[in-house]
Amino acid sequence: MAGKPRARLDKSAVLRAAVELLDTEGVQALTLSRLAGKLSIQTPSLYNHVDGLAGLQQDLAILNASLLADRLTEAAIGRSGQELLLSAAQAFRDYVKEHPGLYLSTLRSSGTQQILDPRLQQEEERILKVGMAMMSSLGLQGEEAIHGLRAFRSMVHGFASLEVAGGFGLPEDCDESFRRMTLALMTGLISSKGDA
């Protein structure tokens, strides 16, 4: 009697398995041998789908940026000002909590790469577009918008990363803390317009 036929392996399946490995076991768990074992294949077979570990990491960076861009775009539709800031912040926070390993494994700007992948640049530009629209809806333009967007990203990243790591042990509601922090950031951004 023949065994159960194995599902066809493609790049999408490899990336899904890599994301699951990252999100459940952490960044250090992502090796080609661990991924091959998870997929019940020999390590060399992965090279049919990814260009080694560096290629896999690049593909994951593109996937991460695409998923985050989708979340932020959806959060922004039909919203502006405070409503947009709260919605985008929550979408970003939820994304980090749902994909902690994928998110942490791809933390860096594509601008730091010597050879920029146009697919990654395209996805990061989608994220930047939503972020700049959010800052514009608060009345921030140009350099002020960039500073505001960096503050927003740092705030959400810090809070969500601490939350994922179990860094909030007190009984007070984390959702309320996050809401208050987001509103405080908005107040600070608006009040600091033109302070240069």
PDB file of C-alpha atoms in Angstrom:
ATOM      1  CA  MET A   1       0.000   0.000   0.000  1.00  0.00           C
ATOM      2  CA  ALA A   2       1.442   3.314  -1.052  1.00  0.00           C
ATOM      3  CA  GLY A   3       1.891   6.130   1.442  1.00  0.00           C
ATOM      4  CA  LYS A   4      -0.103   9.315   1.381  1.00  0.00           C
ATOM      5  CA  PRO A   5       0.930  11.392  -1.635  1.00  0.00           C
ATOM      6  CA  ARG A   6       2.922  14.449  -0.694  1.00  0.00           C
ATOM      7  CA  ALA A   7       1.429  17.824  -1.561  1.00  0.00           C
ATOM      8  CA  ARG A   8       3.191  19.635  -4.388  1.00  0.00           C
ATOM      9  CA  LEU A   9       5.872  21.891  -3.035  1.00  0.00           C
ATOM     10  CA  ASP A  10       6.182  25.382  -4.470  1.00  0.00           C
ATOM     11  CA  LYS A  11       7.747  28.653  -3.369  1.00  0.00           C
ATOM     12  CA  SER A  12       4.551  29.752  -1.634  1.00  0.00           C
ATOM     13  CA  ALA A  13       4.506  26.584   0.488  1.00  0.00           C
ATOM     14  CA  VAL A  14       8.179  27.070   1.368  1.00  0.00           C
ATOM     15  CA  LEU A  15       7.519  30.654   2.480  1.00  0.00           C
ATOM     16  CA  ARG A  16       4.457  29.628   4.523  1.00  0.00           C
ATOM     17  CA  ALA A  17       6.536  26.996   6.313  1.00  0.00           C
ATOM     18  CA  ALA A  18       9.330  29.508   6.934  1.00  0.00           C
ATOM     19  CA  VAL A  19       6.861  32.024   8.381  1.00  0.00           C
ATOM     20  CA  GLU A  20       5.384  29.355  10.648  1.00  0.00           C
ATOM     21  CA  LEU A  21       8.862  28.384  11.812  1.00  0.00           C
ATOM     22  CA  LEU A  22       9.772  32.022  12.500  1.00  0.00           C
ATOM     23  CA  ASP A  23       6.526  32.829  14.287  1.00  0.00           C
ATOM     24  CA  THR A  24       6.486  29.739  16.484  1.00  0.00           C
ATOM     25  CA  GLU A  25      10.174  29.161  17.192  1.00  0.00           C
ATOM     26  CA  GLY A  26      11.835  32.527  16.600  1.00  0.00           C
ATOM     27  CA  VAL A  27      14.382  34.046  14.270  1.00  0.00           C
ATOM     28  CA  GLN A  28      17.218  31.758  15.378  1.00  0.00           C
ATOM     29  CA  ALA A  29      15.228  28.707  14.234  1.00  0.00           C
ATOM     30  CA  LEU A  30      15.290  29.667  10.568  1.00  0.00           C
ATOM     31  CA  THR A  31      17.929  27.556   8.881  1.00  0.00           C
ATOM     32  CA  LEU A  32      17.663  25.715   5.605  1.00  0.00           C
ATOM     33  CA  SER A  33      18.046  22.352   7.334  1.00  0.00           C
ATOM     34  CA  ARG A  34      15.281  23.132   9.860  1.00  0.00           C
ATOM     35  CA  LEU A  35      13.008  24.369   7.089  1.00  0.00           C
ATOM     36  CA  ALA A  36      13.698  21.294   4.953  1.00  0.00           C
ATOM     37  CA  GLY A  37      12.907  19.069   7.926  1.00  0.00           C
ATOM     38  CA  LYS A  38       9.639  20.899   8.499  1.00  0.00           C
ATOM     39  CA  LEU A  39       8.738  20.307   4.855  1.00  0.00           C
ATOM     40  CA  SER A  40       9.927  16.666   4.965  1.00  0.00           C
ATOM     41  CA  ILE A  41      12.387  17.198   2.129  1.00  0.00           C
ATOM     42  CA  GLN A  42      16.142  17.144   1.744  1.00  0.00           C
ATOM     43  CA  THR A  43      17.875  20.502   2.176  1.00  0.00           C
ATOM     44  CA  PRO A  44      19.157  20.650  -1.439  1.00  0.00           C
ATOM     45  CA  SER A  45      15.536  20.468  -2.660  1.00  0.00           C
ATOM     46  CA  LEU A  46      14.928  23.932  -1.186  1.00  0.00           C
ATOM     47  CA  TYR A  47      17.232  25.392  -3.826  1.00  0.00           C
ATOM     48  CA  ASN A  48      14.524  24.638  -6.404  1.00  0.00           C
ATOM     49  CA  HIS A  49      12.424  27.317  -4.692  1.00  0.00           C
ATOM     50  CA  VAL A  50      14.769  29.774  -2.950  1.00  0.00           C
ATOM     51  CA  ASP A  51      18.263  31.108  -3.581  1.00  0.00           C
ATOM     52  CA  GLY A  52      19.829  29.809  -0.387  1.00  0.00           C
ATOM     53  CA  LEU A  53      19.322  31.311   3.052  1.00  0.00           C
ATOM     54  CA  ALA A  54      20.009  34.851   1.810  1.00  0.00           C
ATOM     55  CA  GLY A  55      17.423  34.451  -0.951  1.00  0.00           C
ATOM     56  CA  LEU A  56      14.914  33.037   1.513  1.00  0.00           C
ATOM     57  CA  GLN A  57      15.471  35.963   3.857  1.00  0.00           C
ATOM     58  CA  GLN A  58      14.982  38.391   0.966  1.00  0.00           C
ATOM     59  CA  ASP A  59      11.753  36.643  -0.064  1.00  0.00           C
ATOM     60  CA  LEU A  60      10.557  36.813   3.547  1.00  0.00           C
ATOM     61  CA  ALA A  61      11.380  40.526   3.723  1.00  0.00           C
ATOM     62  CA  ILE A  62       9.258  41.104   0.616  1.00  0.00           C
ATOM     63  CA  LEU A  63       6.426  39.004   2.041  1.00  0.00           C
ATOM     64  CA  ASN A  64       6.593  40.837   5.375  1.00  0.00           C
ATOM     65  CA  ALA A  65       6.481  44.250   3.700  1.00  0.00           C
ATOM     66  CA  SER A  66       3.606  43.161   1.460  1.00  0.00           C
ATOM     67  CA  LEU A  67       1.524  41.793   4.339  1.00  0.00           C
ATOM     68  CA  LEU A  68       2.159  44.870   6.482  1.00  0.00           C
ATOM     69  CA  ALA A  69       1.368  47.194   3.559  1.00  0.00           C
ATOM     70  CA  ASP A  70      -1.923  45.354   3.013  1.00  0.00           C
ATOM     71  CA  ARG A  71      -2.836  45.704   6.693  1.00  0.00           C
ATOM     72  CA  LEU A  72      -2.001  49.397   6.837  1.00  0.00           C
ATOM     73  CA  THR A  73      -3.784  50.138   3.563  1.00  0.00           C
ATOM     74  CA  GLU A  74      -6.917  48.393   4.802  1.00  0.00           C
ATOM     75  CA  ALA A  75      -6.720  50.287   8.106  1.00  0.00           C
ATOM     76  CA  ALA A  76      -6.446  53.609   6.267  1.00  0.00           C
ATOM     77  CA  ILE A  77      -9.405  53.264   3.911  1.00  0.00           C
ATOM     78  CA  GLY A  78     -11.963  55.990   4.583  1.00  0.00           C
ATOM     79  CA  ARG A  79     -10.142  57.351   7.623  1.00  0.00           C
ATOM     80  CA  SER A  80      -8.153  60.466   8.447  1.00  0.00           C
ATOM     81  CA  GLY A  81      -6.702  62.292  11.427  1.00  0.00           C
ATOM     82  CA  GLN A  82      -7.106  60.660  14.822  1.00  0.00           C
ATOM     83  CA  GLU A  83      -9.230  57.820  13.461  1.00  0.00           C
ATOM     84  CA  LEU A  84      -6.558  56.959  10.879  1.00  0.00           C
ATOM     85  CA  LEU A  85      -3.726  57.123  13.401  1.00  0.00           C
ATOM     86  CA  LEU A  86      -5.544  54.851  15.863  1.00  0.00           C
ATOM     87  CA  SER A  87      -6.588  52.404  13.136  1.00  0.00           C
ATOM     88  CA  ALA A  88      -3.134  52.193  11.548  1.00  0.00           C
ATOM     89  CA  ALA A  89      -1.420  51.852  14.922  1.00  0.00           C
ATOM     90  CA  GLN A  90      -3.742  49.009  15.914  1.00  0.00           C
ATOM     91  CA  ALA A  91      -3.295  47.271  12.547  1.00  0.00           C
ATOM     92  CA  PHE A  92       0.497  47.517  12.872  1.00  0.00           C
ATOM     93  CA  ARG A  93       0.397  46.257  16.476  1.00  0.00           C
ATOM     94  CA  ASP A  94      -1.878  43.340  15.554  1.00  0.00           C
ATOM     95  CA  TYR A  95       0.407  42.411  12.671  1.00  0.00           C
ATOM     96  CA  VAL A  96       3.490  42.291  14.917  1.00  0.00           C
ATOM     97  CA  LYS A  97       1.597  40.137  17.425  1.00  0.00           C
ATOM     98  CA  GLU A  98       0.392  37.745  14.700  1.00  0.00           C
ATOM     99  CA  HIS A  99       3.779  37.460  12.965  1.00  0.00           C
ATOM    100  CA  PRO A 100       6.403  38.207  15.624  1.00  0.00           C
ATOM    101  CA  GLY A 101       9.139  36.109  14.055  1.00  0.00           C
ATOM    102  CA  LEU A 102       8.560  37.222  10.485  1.00  0.00           C
ATOM    103  CA  TYR A 103       8.389  40.851  11.570  1.00  0.00           C
ATOM    104  CA  LEU A 104      11.548  40.712  13.689  1.00  0.00           C
ATOM    105  CA  SER A 105      13.492  38.759  11.069  1.00  0.00           C
ATOM    106  CA  THR A 106      13.075  41.495   8.499  1.00  0.00           C
ATOM    107  CA  LEU A 107      13.652  44.660  10.548  1.00  0.00           C
ATOM    108  CA  ARG A 108      15.694  47.011   8.456  1.00  0.00           C
ATOM    109  CA  SER A 109      15.168  49.525   5.725  1.00  0.00           C
ATOM    110  CA  SER A 110      15.716  48.389   2.159  1.00  0.00           C
ATOM    111  CA  GLY A 111      17.797  51.544   1.794  1.00  0.00           C
ATOM    112  CA  THR A 112      20.541  49.813   3.788  1.00  0.00           C
ATOM    113  CA  GLN A 113      20.983  47.110   1.142  1.00  0.00           C
ATOM    114  CA  GLN A 114      23.752  47.522  -1.410  1.00  0.00           C
ATOM    115  CA  ILE A 115      21.645  45.848  -4.070  1.00  0.00           C
ATOM    116  CA  LEU A 116      18.054  46.936  -3.721  1.00  0.00           C
ATOM    117  CA  ASP A 117      15.352  44.504  -4.720  1.00  0.00           C
ATOM    118  CA  PRO A 118      12.709  46.430  -6.677  1.00  0.00           C
ATOM    119  CA  ARG A 119       9.979  44.144  -5.299  1.00  0.00           C
ATOM    120  CA  LEU A 120      10.933  45.045  -1.736  1.00  0.00           C
ATOM    121  CA  GLN A 121      11.198  48.718  -2.617  1.00  0.00           C
ATOM    122  CA  GLN A 122       7.708  48.603  -4.131  1.00  0.00           C
ATOM    123  CA  GLU A 123       6.183  47.098  -0.978  1.00  0.00           C
ATOM    124  CA  GLU A 124       8.042  49.490   1.304  1.00  0.00           C
ATOM    125  CA  GLU A 125       6.842  52.396  -0.832  1.00  0.00           C
ATOM    126  CA  ARG A 126       3.268  51.204  -0.231  1.00  0.00           C
ATOM    127  CA  ILE A 127       3.918  51.338   3.522  1.00  0.00           C
ATOM    128  CA  LEU A 128       5.499  54.776   3.206  1.00  0.00           C
ATOM    129  CA  LYS A 129       2.556  56.040   1.141  1.00  0.00           C
ATOM    130  CA  VAL A 130       0.072  55.084   3.869  1.00  0.00           C
ATOM    131  CA  GLY A 131       2.341  56.553   6.531  1.00  0.00           C
ATOM    132  CA  MET A 132       2.766  59.835   4.689  1.00  0.00           C
ATOM    133  CA  ALA A 133      -0.992  60.068   4.099  1.00  0.00           C
ATOM    134  CA  MET A 134      -1.485  59.528   7.822  1.00  0.00           C
ATOM    135  CA  MET A 135       0.984  62.284   8.677  1.00  0.00           C
ATOM    136  CA  SER A 136      -0.574  64.590   6.067  1.00  0.00           C
ATOM    137  CA  SER A 137      -3.993  64.066   7.638  1.00  0.00           C
ATOM    138  CA  LEU A 138      -2.462  65.392  10.877  1.00  0.00           C
ATOM    139  CA  GLY A 139      -1.131  68.435   9.028  1.00  0.00           C
ATOM    140  CA  LEU A 140       2.481  67.254   8.809  1.00  0.00           C
ATOM    141  CA  GLN A 141       4.367  67.601   5.535  1.00  0.00           C
ATOM    142  CA  GLY A 142       7.895  67.029   4.255  1.00  0.00           C
ATOM    143  CA  GLU A 143      10.564  66.642   6.906  1.00  0.00           C
ATOM    144  CA  GLU A 144       8.014  66.982   9.734  1.00  0.00           C
ATOM    145  CA  ALA A 145       6.069  64.057   8.281  1.00  0.00           C
ATOM    146  CA  ILE A 146       9.204  61.888   8.157  1.00  0.00           C
ATOM    147  CA  HIS A 147      10.004  62.668  11.806  1.00  0.00           C
ATOM    148  CA  GLY A 148       6.390  61.947  12.741  1.00  0.00           C
ATOM    149  CA  LEU A 149       6.385  58.671  10.847  1.00  0.00           C
ATOM    150  CA  ARG A 150       9.601  57.571  12.555  1.00  0.00           C
ATOM    151  CA  ALA A 151       8.057  58.367  15.940  1.00  0.00           C
ATOM    152  CA  PHE A 152       4.927  56.396  15.008  1.00  0.00           C
ATOM    153  CA  ARG A 153       6.909  53.365  13.841  1.00  0.00           C
ATOM    154  CA  SER A 154       9.139  53.441  16.916  1.00  0.00           C
ATOM    155  CA  MET A 155       6.151  53.715  19.240  1.00  0.00           C
ATOM    156  CA  VAL A 156       4.255  50.787  17.723  1.00  0.00           C
ATOM    157  CA  HIS A 157       7.370  48.648  17.326  1.00  0.00           C
ATOM    158  CA  GLY A 158       8.441  49.193  20.914  1.00  0.00           C
ATOM    159  CA  PHE A 159       5.040  48.550  22.424  1.00  0.00           C
ATOM    160  CA  ALA A 160       4.231  45.506  20.288  1.00  0.00           C
ATOM    161  CA  SER A 161       7.699  44.009  20.769  1.00  0.00           C
ATOM    162  CA  LEU A 162       7.428  44.351  24.545  1.00  0.00           C
ATOM    163  CA  GLU A 163       3.933  42.895  24.418  1.00  0.00           C
ATOM    164  CA  VAL A 164       5.037  39.864  22.369  1.00  0.00           C
ATOM    165  CA  ALA A 165       7.944  39.296  24.774  1.00  0.00           C
ATOM    166  CA  GLY A 166       5.584  39.348  27.781  1.00  0.00           C
ATOM    167  CA  GLY A 167       6.955  42.668  28.980  1.00  0.00           C
ATOM    168  CA  PHE A 168       3.713  43.988  30.460  1.00  0.00           C
ATOM    169  CA  GLY A 169       3.005  42.116  33.679  1.00  0.00           C
ATOM    170  CA  LEU A 170       0.740  44.584  35.465  1.00  0.00           C
ATOM    171  CA  PRO A 171      -3.025  44.015  35.349  1.00  0.00           C
ATOM    172  CA  GLU A 172      -3.946  47.313  33.676  1.00  0.00           C
ATOM    173  CA  ASP A 173      -5.414  46.939  30.184  1.00  0.00           C
ATOM    174  CA  CYS A 174      -2.718  47.011  27.477  1.00  0.00           C
ATOM    175  CA  ASP A 175      -5.252  48.117  24.862  1.00  0.00           C
ATOM    176  CA  GLU A 176      -6.019  51.218  26.911  1.00  0.00           C
ATOM    177  CA  SER A 177      -2.314  51.916  27.443  1.00  0.00           C
ATOM    178  CA  PHE A 178      -1.740  51.628  23.703  1.00  0.00           C
ATOM    179  CA  ARG A 179      -4.682  53.903  22.876  1.00  0.00           C
ATOM    180  CA  ARG A 180      -3.484  56.565  25.310  1.00  0.00           C
ATOM    181  CA  MET A 181       0.071  56.371  24.016  1.00  0.00           C
ATOM    182  CA  THR A 182      -1.114  56.708  20.409  1.00  0.00           C
ATOM    183  CA  LEU A 183      -3.237  59.744  21.270  1.00  0.00           C
ATOM    184  CA  ALA A 184      -0.327  61.279  23.200  1.00  0.00           C
ATOM    185  CA  LEU A 185       1.893  60.811  20.158  1.00  0.00           C
ATOM    186  CA  MET A 186      -0.713  62.477  17.963  1.00  0.00           C
ATOM    187  CA  THR A 187      -0.993  65.427  20.360  1.00  0.00           C
ATOM    188  CA  GLY A 188       2.780  65.766  20.434  1.00  0.00           C
ATOM    189  CA  LEU A 189       3.097  65.593  16.655  1.00  0.00           C
ATOM    190  CA  ILE A 190       0.434  68.226  16.108  1.00  0.00           C
ATOM    191  CA  SER A 191       1.763  70.562  18.806  1.00  0.00           C
ATOM    192  CA  SER A 192       5.347  70.322  17.541  1.00  0.00           C
ATOM    193  CA  LYS A 193       4.528  71.358  13.957  1.00  0.00           C
ATOM    194  CA  GLY A 194       6.933  74.041  12.874  1.00  0.00           C
ATOM    195  CA  ASP A 195       9.241  73.662  15.908  1.00  0.00           C
ATOM    196  CA  ALA A 196      12.548  73.407  14.125  1.00  0.00           C
TER     197      ALA A 196
END
